[in-house]
Amino acid sequence: NSCCNEILLGSTSMTTTVFQAATTILLSFLLFCSHDAAAAFTVASASTIAKGSKIPPVELHWGFNPITKVFLPQYIADKKVLIVSTVGAFIPSETARIRTYLENQDQLAKELGIDNVVVYSVNDGAVVGLWNQALLKDFESSSAAKKKKNKLITFFGDPSGEFTRACGMISEDDRELGLVGRSKPFVLCVENNVVSRVLADSGSNSNSENKFHQDVTSAKAVIDALKRREQTSIKFGSDPASSSSSSSAAAYEPNNTTVQRGTN
């Protein structure tokens, strides 16, 4: 019995040693991979979208279960659109900012010729859809709406942050609020898939009340900027489209027929 016990103890000890060694190797490998991923992320975020840039050839998510994946360059092809980034769905200040686009949609469409306002956040389609419904319900029941319906704005999710990274707009200011990998607040004025103007919030969001700087990205600021016809976009350096995929909108045809404004 004592001999058997010694054999069992020795076997257990050896198993433990092998397990510890395997764990060490696995942790080292994961650390190495995370370092490479961080380096790749840095490279991907190096260039920031600017005037003259083409819209990155990526998909956004509309709705949930099932998800409709919408190839953005195709969705906005041959249109004059605004792409409005938000820090996140259901953030009170962002809800207030997007509400300004609902309140001014007639002016955007009739006076400035905007065909569509694409609002998105780094959230999944389900979260964005619920935010969309809550925001529209509140707006349409308010006195400001005056029986108006949303006819201009479509809400999308950028769940992995692919579009945001391609634009070079990942925010590093919001980590203390628990918001990691989110987008800076910005607006792209786009005509025929080419950026004609960029309005971006360059301020820090370092406060605990989720009060983000919105003076340059509200609907009023965009309307004023477009009316002035001055170069108000921030100069951001190289065009990320020069190194992006050459995929064309015409070559990619997802089923976008179910995408309707205000219904996800």
PDB file of C-alpha atoms in Angstrom:
ATOM      1  CA  ASN A   1       0.000   0.000   0.000  1.00  0.00           C
ATOM      2  CA  SER A   2       2.786   2.424   0.892  1.00  0.00           C
ATOM      3  CA  CYS A   3       4.426   1.661  -2.437  1.00  0.00           C
ATOM      4  CA  CYS A   4       1.202   2.347  -4.290  1.00  0.00           C
ATOM      5  CA  ASN A   5       0.725   5.595  -2.374  1.00  0.00           C
ATOM      6  CA  GLU A   6       4.227   6.748  -3.327  1.00  0.00           C
ATOM      7  CA  ILE A   7       3.538   5.966  -6.989  1.00  0.00           C
ATOM      8  CA  LEU A   8       0.252   7.856  -6.883  1.00  0.00           C
ATOM      9  CA  LEU A   9       1.833  10.843  -5.151  1.00  0.00           C
ATOM     10  CA  GLY A  10       4.638  10.874  -7.682  1.00  0.00           C
ATOM     11  CA  SER A  11       2.163  10.685 -10.535  1.00  0.00           C
ATOM     12  CA  THR A  12       0.092  13.519  -9.077  1.00  0.00           C
ATOM     13  CA  SER A  13       3.189  15.655  -8.578  1.00  0.00           C
ATOM     14  CA  MET A  14       4.291  15.061 -12.172  1.00  0.00           C
ATOM     15  CA  THR A  15       0.801  15.903 -13.469  1.00  0.00           C
ATOM     16  CA  THR A  16       0.795  19.130 -11.476  1.00  0.00           C
ATOM     17  CA  THR A  17       4.224  20.095 -12.827  1.00  0.00           C
ATOM     18  CA  VAL A  18       3.159  19.404 -16.416  1.00  0.00           C
ATOM     19  CA  PHE A  19      -0.035  21.391 -15.892  1.00  0.00           C
ATOM     20  CA  GLN A  20       1.876  24.354 -14.454  1.00  0.00           C
ATOM     21  CA  ALA A  21       4.335  24.285 -17.341  1.00  0.00           C
ATOM     22  CA  ALA A  22       1.524  24.148 -19.899  1.00  0.00           C
ATOM     23  CA  THR A  23      -0.255  27.033 -18.165  1.00  0.00           C
ATOM     24  CA  THR A  24       2.922  29.126 -18.236  1.00  0.00           C
ATOM     25  CA  ILE A  25       3.422  28.459 -21.954  1.00  0.00           C
ATOM     26  CA  LEU A  26      -0.226  29.310 -22.704  1.00  0.00           C
ATOM     27  CA  LEU A  27      -0.094  32.577 -20.742  1.00  0.00           C
ATOM     28  CA  SER A  28       3.133  33.563 -22.494  1.00  0.00           C
ATOM     29  CA  PHE A  29       1.547  32.845 -25.873  1.00  0.00           C
ATOM     30  CA  LEU A  30      -1.567  34.902 -25.037  1.00  0.00           C
ATOM     31  CA  LEU A  31       0.592  37.781 -23.840  1.00  0.00           C
ATOM     32  CA  PHE A  32       2.578  37.654 -27.079  1.00  0.00           C
ATOM     33  CA  CYS A  33      -0.631  37.613 -29.141  1.00  0.00           C
ATOM     34  CA  SER A  34      -2.151  40.501 -27.208  1.00  0.00           C
ATOM     35  CA  HIS A  35       1.029  42.521 -27.792  1.00  0.00           C
ATOM     36  CA  ASP A  36       0.791  41.854 -31.533  1.00  0.00           C
ATOM     37  CA  ALA A  37      -2.918  42.717 -31.519  1.00  0.00           C
ATOM     38  CA  ALA A  38      -2.222  45.977 -29.733  1.00  0.00           C
ATOM     39  CA  ALA A  39       0.447  46.815 -32.283  1.00  0.00           C
ATOM     40  CA  ALA A  40      -1.932  46.031 -35.134  1.00  0.00           C
ATOM     41  CA  PHE A  41      -4.620  48.171 -33.513  1.00  0.00           C
ATOM     42  CA  THR A  42      -2.190  51.082 -33.282  1.00  0.00           C
ATOM     43  CA  VAL A  43      -1.316  50.787 -36.965  1.00  0.00           C
ATOM     44  CA  ALA A  44      -4.969  50.534 -37.977  1.00  0.00           C
ATOM     45  CA  SER A  45      -5.781  53.677 -36.024  1.00  0.00           C
ATOM     46  CA  ALA A  46      -2.839  55.717 -37.290  1.00  0.00           C
ATOM     47  CA  SER A  47      -4.642  57.576 -40.107  1.00  0.00           C
ATOM     48  CA  THR A  48      -7.693  59.727 -39.507  1.00  0.00           C
ATOM     49  CA  ILE A  49     -10.384  60.380 -42.060  1.00  0.00           C
ATOM     50  CA  ALA A  50     -10.261  63.816 -43.656  1.00  0.00           C
ATOM     51  CA  LYS A  51     -11.693  65.923 -46.445  1.00  0.00           C
ATOM     52  CA  GLY A  52     -11.277  64.039 -49.718  1.00  0.00           C
ATOM     53  CA  SER A  53     -11.239  60.598 -48.073  1.00  0.00           C
ATOM     54  CA  LYS A  54     -13.429  57.842 -49.425  1.00  0.00           C
ATOM     55  CA  ILE A  55     -15.834  56.130 -47.062  1.00  0.00           C
ATOM     56  CA  PRO A  56     -14.180  52.931 -45.747  1.00  0.00           C
ATOM     57  CA  PRO A  57     -15.560  49.743 -47.366  1.00  0.00           C
ATOM     58  CA  VAL A  58     -17.090  48.215 -44.230  1.00  0.00           C
ATOM     59  CA  GLU A  59     -20.436  46.895 -43.042  1.00  0.00           C
ATOM     60  CA  LEU A  60     -22.644  48.320 -40.317  1.00  0.00           C
ATOM     61  CA  HIS A  61     -25.364  46.377 -38.499  1.00  0.00           C
ATOM     62  CA  TRP A  62     -29.056  47.238 -38.689  1.00  0.00           C
ATOM     63  CA  GLY A  63     -31.520  45.482 -36.415  1.00  0.00           C
ATOM     64  CA  PHE A  64     -30.984  42.242 -34.561  1.00  0.00           C
ATOM     65  CA  ASN A  65     -32.133  38.616 -34.803  1.00  0.00           C
ATOM     66  CA  PRO A  66     -31.735  38.588 -37.686  1.00  0.00           C
ATOM     67  CA  ILE A  67     -29.041  41.174 -38.284  1.00  0.00           C
ATOM     68  CA  THR A  68     -28.993  42.994 -41.598  1.00  0.00           C
ATOM     69  CA  LYS A  69     -25.406  43.785 -42.549  1.00  0.00           C
ATOM     70  CA  VAL A  70     -25.290  46.926 -44.635  1.00  0.00           C
ATOM     71  CA  PHE A  71     -22.317  47.741 -46.847  1.00  0.00           C
ATOM     72  CA  LEU A  72     -22.038  51.451 -46.114  1.00  0.00           C
ATOM     73  CA  PRO A  73     -20.588  52.713 -49.447  1.00  0.00           C
ATOM     74  CA  GLN A  74     -23.460  51.050 -51.278  1.00  0.00           C
ATOM     75  CA  TYR A  75     -26.110  52.301 -48.869  1.00  0.00           C
ATOM     76  CA  ILE A  76     -25.070  55.951 -49.294  1.00  0.00           C
ATOM     77  CA  ALA A  77     -24.015  55.775 -52.958  1.00  0.00           C
ATOM     78  CA  ASP A  78     -24.985  58.818 -55.072  1.00  0.00           C
ATOM     79  CA  LYS A  79     -26.363  60.599 -52.024  1.00  0.00           C
ATOM     80  CA  LYS A  80     -25.515  63.597 -49.900  1.00  0.00           C
ATOM     81  CA  VAL A  81     -25.435  62.283 -46.340  1.00  0.00           C
ATOM     82  CA  LEU A  82     -24.268  63.025 -42.839  1.00  0.00           C
ATOM     83  CA  ILE A  83     -22.585  60.249 -40.866  1.00  0.00           C
ATOM     84  CA  VAL A  84     -22.977  61.061 -37.193  1.00  0.00           C
ATOM     85  CA  SER A  85     -20.898  59.119 -34.677  1.00  0.00           C
ATOM     86  CA  THR A  86     -21.976  58.761 -31.076  1.00  0.00           C
ATOM     87  CA  VAL A  87     -20.006  57.683 -28.035  1.00  0.00           C
ATOM     88  CA  GLY A  88     -22.663  55.146 -27.144  1.00  0.00           C
ATOM     89  CA  ALA A  89     -26.365  54.388 -27.148  1.00  0.00           C
ATOM     90  CA  PHE A  90     -28.498  55.595 -24.225  1.00  0.00           C
ATOM     91  CA  ILE A  91     -25.879  58.080 -22.980  1.00  0.00           C
ATOM     92  CA  PRO A  92     -28.083  61.057 -22.008  1.00  0.00           C
ATOM     93  CA  SER A  93     -25.925  63.702 -23.657  1.00  0.00           C
ATOM     94  CA  GLU A  94     -25.755  61.662 -26.870  1.00  0.00           C
ATOM     95  CA  THR A  95     -29.511  61.178 -26.850  1.00  0.00           C
ATOM     96  CA  ALA A  96     -29.873  64.964 -26.542  1.00  0.00           C
ATOM     97  CA  ARG A  97     -27.429  65.524 -29.406  1.00  0.00           C
ATOM     98  CA  ILE A  98     -29.152  63.120 -31.787  1.00  0.00           C
ATOM     99  CA  ARG A  99     -32.477  64.661 -30.881  1.00  0.00           C
ATOM    100  CA  THR A 100     -31.228  67.916 -32.459  1.00  0.00           C
ATOM    101  CA  TYR A 101     -31.048  66.074 -35.804  1.00  0.00           C
ATOM    102  CA  LEU A 102     -34.642  64.916 -35.427  1.00  0.00           C
ATOM    103  CA  GLU A 103     -35.750  68.438 -34.594  1.00  0.00           C
ATOM    104  CA  ASN A 104     -33.909  69.929 -37.593  1.00  0.00           C
ATOM    105  CA  GLN A 105     -34.510  67.241 -40.213  1.00  0.00           C
ATOM    106  CA  ASP A 106     -36.675  69.512 -42.385  1.00  0.00           C
ATOM    107  CA  GLN A 107     -33.959  72.147 -42.551  1.00  0.00           C
ATOM    108  CA  LEU A 108     -31.299  69.525 -43.262  1.00  0.00           C
ATOM    109  CA  ALA A 109     -33.318  67.982 -46.072  1.00  0.00           C
ATOM    110  CA  LYS A 110     -35.010  70.965 -47.688  1.00  0.00           C
ATOM    111  CA  GLU A 111     -32.429  73.728 -47.252  1.00  0.00           C
ATOM    112  CA  LEU A 112     -29.184  71.755 -47.397  1.00  0.00           C
ATOM    113  CA  GLY A 113     -30.190  68.843 -49.602  1.00  0.00           C
ATOM    114  CA  ILE A 114     -29.276  66.093 -47.138  1.00  0.00           C
ATOM    115  CA  ASP A 115     -30.706  62.773 -48.308  1.00  0.00           C
ATOM    116  CA  ASN A 116     -29.956  60.707 -45.203  1.00  0.00           C
ATOM    117  CA  VAL A 117     -28.445  61.033 -41.740  1.00  0.00           C
ATOM    118  CA  VAL A 118     -26.626  57.868 -40.664  1.00  0.00           C
ATOM    119  CA  VAL A 119     -26.328  57.719 -36.872  1.00  0.00           C
ATOM    120  CA  TYR A 120     -24.154  54.977 -35.442  1.00  0.00           C
ATOM    121  CA  SER A 121     -22.384  53.880 -32.273  1.00  0.00           C
ATOM    122  CA  VAL A 122     -19.975  51.136 -31.268  1.00  0.00           C
ATOM    123  CA  ASN A 123     -22.775  48.935 -29.981  1.00  0.00           C
ATOM    124  CA  ASP A 124     -24.543  45.875 -31.332  1.00  0.00           C
ATOM    125  CA  GLY A 125     -27.667  46.181 -33.441  1.00  0.00           C
ATOM    126  CA  ALA A 126     -29.990  45.199 -30.589  1.00  0.00           C
ATOM    127  CA  VAL A 127     -28.805  48.006 -28.296  1.00  0.00           C
ATOM    128  CA  VAL A 128     -28.878  50.585 -31.083  1.00  0.00           C
ATOM    129  CA  GLY A 129     -32.335  49.408 -32.153  1.00  0.00           C
ATOM    130  CA  LEU A 130     -33.759  49.801 -28.651  1.00  0.00           C
ATOM    131  CA  TRP A 131     -32.153  53.232 -28.348  1.00  0.00           C
ATOM    132  CA  ASN A 132     -33.616  54.186 -31.711  1.00  0.00           C
ATOM    133  CA  GLN A 133     -37.119  53.144 -30.661  1.00  0.00           C
ATOM    134  CA  ALA A 134     -36.915  54.891 -27.280  1.00  0.00           C
ATOM    135  CA  LEU A 135     -35.544  58.088 -28.805  1.00  0.00           C
ATOM    136  CA  LEU A 136     -38.167  58.233 -31.554  1.00  0.00           C
ATOM    137  CA  LYS A 137     -41.021  57.440 -29.177  1.00  0.00           C
ATOM    138  CA  ASP A 138     -39.962  60.258 -26.874  1.00  0.00           C
ATOM    139  CA  PHE A 139     -39.471  62.694 -29.759  1.00  0.00           C
ATOM    140  CA  GLU A 140     -42.727  61.923 -31.570  1.00  0.00           C
ATOM    141  CA  SER A 141     -44.733  62.330 -28.375  1.00  0.00           C
ATOM    142  CA  SER A 142     -43.166  65.705 -27.578  1.00  0.00           C
ATOM    143  CA  SER A 143     -44.494  69.141 -28.478  1.00  0.00           C
ATOM    144  CA  ALA A 144     -41.292  69.845 -30.424  1.00  0.00           C
ATOM    145  CA  ALA A 145     -42.153  67.137 -32.939  1.00  0.00           C
ATOM    146  CA  LYS A 146     -45.458  68.773 -33.948  1.00  0.00           C
ATOM    147  CA  LYS A 147     -46.707  65.446 -35.317  1.00  0.00           C
ATOM    148  CA  LYS A 148     -43.504  64.977 -37.344  1.00  0.00           C
ATOM    149  CA  LYS A 149     -42.150  61.521 -38.075  1.00  0.00           C
ATOM    150  CA  ASN A 150     -38.567  60.522 -38.638  1.00  0.00           C
ATOM    151  CA  LYS A 151     -38.007  60.583 -42.395  1.00  0.00           C
ATOM    152  CA  LEU A 152     -34.281  61.235 -42.544  1.00  0.00           C
ATOM    153  CA  ILE A 153     -32.333  59.372 -39.869  1.00  0.00           C
ATOM    154  CA  THR A 154     -31.227  55.722 -39.833  1.00  0.00           C
ATOM    155  CA  PHE A 155     -29.551  54.096 -36.833  1.00  0.00           C
ATOM    156  CA  PHE A 156     -26.764  51.529 -37.176  1.00  0.00           C
ATOM    157  CA  GLY A 157     -24.391  49.588 -34.955  1.00  0.00           C
ATOM    158  CA  ASP A 158     -20.640  49.249 -35.441  1.00  0.00           C
ATOM    159  CA  PRO A 159     -20.306  46.347 -32.976  1.00  0.00           C
ATOM    160  CA  SER A 160     -16.620  45.588 -33.469  1.00  0.00           C
ATOM    161  CA  GLY A 161     -15.615  49.214 -34.034  1.00  0.00           C
ATOM    162  CA  GLU A 162     -14.404  48.358 -37.557  1.00  0.00           C
ATOM    163  CA  PHE A 163     -15.764  51.527 -39.159  1.00  0.00           C
ATOM    164  CA  THR A 164     -14.571  53.690 -36.275  1.00  0.00           C
ATOM    165  CA  ARG A 165     -11.044  52.280 -36.489  1.00  0.00           C
ATOM    166  CA  ALA A 166     -11.008  52.712 -40.268  1.00  0.00           C
ATOM    167  CA  CYS A 167     -11.853  56.379 -39.690  1.00  0.00           C
ATOM    168  CA  GLY A 168      -9.102  56.687 -37.058  1.00  0.00           C
ATOM    169  CA  MET A 169     -11.654  57.886 -34.523  1.00  0.00           C
ATOM    170  CA  ILE A 170     -11.283  55.477 -31.605  1.00  0.00           C
ATOM    171  CA  SER A 171     -11.480  57.496 -28.393  1.00  0.00           C
ATOM    172  CA  GLU A 172      -8.912  57.180 -25.636  1.00  0.00           C
ATOM    173  CA  ASP A 173     -10.611  59.761 -23.408  1.00  0.00           C
ATOM    174  CA  ASP A 174     -13.463  57.711 -21.997  1.00  0.00           C
ATOM    175  CA  ARG A 175     -11.773  54.807 -20.224  1.00  0.00           C
ATOM    176  CA  GLU A 176     -12.451  56.196 -16.769  1.00  0.00           C
ATOM    177  CA  LEU A 177     -16.157  56.064 -17.638  1.00  0.00           C
ATOM    178  CA  GLY A 178     -15.876  52.395 -18.574  1.00  0.00           C
ATOM    179  CA  LEU A 179     -16.159  53.120 -22.295  1.00  0.00           C
ATOM    180  CA  VAL A 180     -13.383  51.252 -24.095  1.00  0.00           C
ATOM    181  CA  GLY A 181     -12.943  51.200 -27.867  1.00  0.00           C
ATOM    182  CA  ARG A 182     -15.713  53.733 -28.415  1.00  0.00           C
ATOM    183  CA  SER A 183     -15.854  56.468 -31.011  1.00  0.00           C
ATOM    184  CA  LYS A 184     -15.087  60.129 -30.651  1.00  0.00           C
ATOM    185  CA  PRO A 185     -18.095  62.321 -31.418  1.00  0.00           C
ATOM    186  CA  PHE A 186     -17.745  63.408 -35.057  1.00  0.00           C
ATOM    187  CA  VAL A 187     -19.753  64.174 -38.169  1.00  0.00           C
ATOM    188  CA  LEU A 188     -18.798  63.405 -41.760  1.00  0.00           C
ATOM    189  CA  CYS A 189     -20.433  65.353 -44.562  1.00  0.00           C
ATOM    190  CA  VAL A 190     -20.333  62.973 -47.514  1.00  0.00           C
ATOM    191  CA  GLU A 191     -21.198  63.386 -51.192  1.00  0.00           C
ATOM    192  CA  ASN A 192     -20.988  60.424 -53.563  1.00  0.00           C
ATOM    193  CA  ASN A 193     -18.982  58.471 -50.979  1.00  0.00           C
ATOM    194  CA  VAL A 194     -16.321  61.179 -50.658  1.00  0.00           C
ATOM    195  CA  VAL A 195     -15.916  63.192 -47.449  1.00  0.00           C
ATOM    196  CA  SER A 196     -16.424  66.903 -48.082  1.00  0.00           C
ATOM    197  CA  ARG A 197     -16.187  68.074 -44.486  1.00  0.00           C
ATOM    198  CA  VAL A 198     -15.266  66.715 -41.058  1.00  0.00           C
ATOM    199  CA  LEU A 199     -16.500  68.166 -37.795  1.00  0.00           C
ATOM    200  CA  ALA A 200     -14.967  66.460 -34.793  1.00  0.00           C
ATOM    201  CA  ASP A 201     -14.929  66.969 -31.064  1.00  0.00           C
ATOM    202  CA  SER A 202     -11.300  67.337 -30.054  1.00  0.00           C
ATOM    203  CA  GLY A 203     -12.018  68.018 -26.395  1.00  0.00           C
ATOM    204  CA  SER A 204     -11.441  65.627 -23.501  1.00  0.00           C
ATOM    205  CA  ASN A 205     -14.404  63.808 -22.013  1.00  0.00           C
ATOM    206  CA  SER A 206     -12.689  63.434 -18.655  1.00  0.00           C
ATOM    207  CA  ASN A 207     -15.579  64.017 -16.275  1.00  0.00           C
ATOM    208  CA  SER A 208     -17.876  61.753 -14.350  1.00  0.00           C
ATOM    209  CA  GLU A 209     -21.235  63.052 -15.592  1.00  0.00           C
ATOM    210  CA  ASN A 210     -21.117  61.835 -19.222  1.00  0.00           C
ATOM    211  CA  LYS A 211     -21.348  65.431 -20.452  1.00  0.00           C
ATOM    212  CA  PHE A 212     -19.506  65.203 -23.730  1.00  0.00           C
ATOM    213  CA  HIS A 213     -18.493  68.220 -25.798  1.00  0.00           C
ATOM    214  CA  GLN A 214     -21.106  68.670 -28.489  1.00  0.00           C
ATOM    215  CA  ASP A 215     -20.735  72.216 -29.712  1.00  0.00           C
ATOM    216  CA  VAL A 216     -19.228  71.183 -33.056  1.00  0.00           C
ATOM    217  CA  THR A 217     -21.225  68.008 -33.694  1.00  0.00           C
ATOM    218  CA  SER A 218     -24.838  68.995 -33.010  1.00  0.00           C
ATOM    219  CA  ALA A 219     -27.259  69.510 -35.885  1.00  0.00           C
ATOM    220  CA  LYS A 220     -27.138  73.265 -35.372  1.00  0.00           C
ATOM    221  CA  ALA A 221     -23.339  73.302 -35.654  1.00  0.00           C
ATOM    222  CA  VAL A 222     -23.475  71.218 -38.827  1.00  0.00           C
ATOM    223  CA  ILE A 223     -26.144  73.439 -40.364  1.00  0.00           C
ATOM    224  CA  ASP A 224     -24.153  76.573 -39.538  1.00  0.00           C
ATOM    225  CA  ALA A 225     -20.956  75.068 -40.955  1.00  0.00           C
ATOM    226  CA  LEU A 226     -22.601  74.006 -44.199  1.00  0.00           C
ATOM    227  CA  LYS A 227     -24.297  77.357 -44.602  1.00  0.00           C
ATOM    228  CA  ARG A 228     -21.078  79.285 -44.101  1.00  0.00           C
ATOM    229  CA  ARG A 229     -19.368  77.173 -46.771  1.00  0.00           C
ATOM    230  CA  GLU A 230     -16.094  77.695 -44.955  1.00  0.00           C
ATOM    231  CA  GLN A 231     -13.452  75.065 -44.324  1.00  0.00           C
ATOM    232  CA  THR A 232     -14.338  74.169 -40.762  1.00  0.00           C
ATOM    233  CA  SER A 233     -13.087  70.572 -40.816  1.00  0.00           C
ATOM    234  CA  ILE A 234     -10.100  69.599 -38.710  1.00  0.00           C
ATOM    235  CA  LYS A 235      -7.008  68.794 -40.752  1.00  0.00           C
ATOM    236  CA  PHE A 236      -6.160  65.188 -40.015  1.00  0.00           C
ATOM    237  CA  GLY A 237      -3.268  64.129 -42.230  1.00  0.00           C
ATOM    238  CA  SER A 238      -3.162  61.227 -44.684  1.00  0.00           C
ATOM    239  CA  ASP A 239      -6.144  59.668 -46.382  1.00  0.00           C
ATOM    240  CA  PRO A 240      -6.784  56.169 -44.989  1.00  0.00           C
ATOM    241  CA  ALA A 241      -8.622  55.234 -48.181  1.00  0.00           C
ATOM    242  CA  SER A 242      -5.334  55.127 -50.075  1.00  0.00           C
ATOM    243  CA  SER A 243      -4.389  51.931 -48.276  1.00  0.00           C
ATOM    244  CA  SER A 244      -7.873  50.443 -47.931  1.00  0.00           C
ATOM    245  CA  SER A 245      -9.488  47.672 -49.899  1.00  0.00           C
ATOM    246  CA  SER A 246     -10.484  48.450 -53.465  1.00  0.00           C
ATOM    247  CA  SER A 247     -13.883  46.765 -53.010  1.00  0.00           C
ATOM    248  CA  SER A 248     -16.570  48.617 -54.888  1.00  0.00           C
ATOM    249  CA  ALA A 249     -20.116  49.160 -53.707  1.00  0.00           C
ATOM    250  CA  ALA A 250     -21.494  47.657 -56.901  1.00  0.00           C
ATOM    251  CA  ALA A 251     -19.592  44.414 -56.311  1.00  0.00           C
ATOM    252  CA  TYR A 252     -21.290  43.841 -52.976  1.00  0.00           C
ATOM    253  CA  GLU A 253     -25.054  43.509 -52.828  1.00  0.00           C
ATOM    254  CA  PRO A 254     -26.482  42.569 -49.444  1.00  0.00           C
ATOM    255  CA  ASN A 255     -30.214  42.559 -48.932  1.00  0.00           C
ATOM    256  CA  ASN A 256     -30.721  46.134 -47.797  1.00  0.00           C
ATOM    257  CA  THR A 257     -34.380  46.329 -48.775  1.00  0.00           C
ATOM    258  CA  THR A 258     -35.531  45.892 -45.184  1.00  0.00           C
ATOM    259  CA  VAL A 259     -33.564  48.877 -43.876  1.00  0.00           C
ATOM    260  CA  GLN A 260     -36.086  51.566 -43.028  1.00  0.00           C
ATOM    261  CA  ARG A 261     -35.601  54.714 -41.047  1.00  0.00           C
ATOM    262  CA  GLY A 262     -36.758  54.555 -37.473  1.00  0.00           C
ATOM    263  CA  THR A 263     -37.897  50.938 -37.455  1.00  0.00           C
ATOM    264  CA  ASN A 264     -34.986  48.836 -36.167  1.00  0.00           C
TER     265      ASN A 264
END
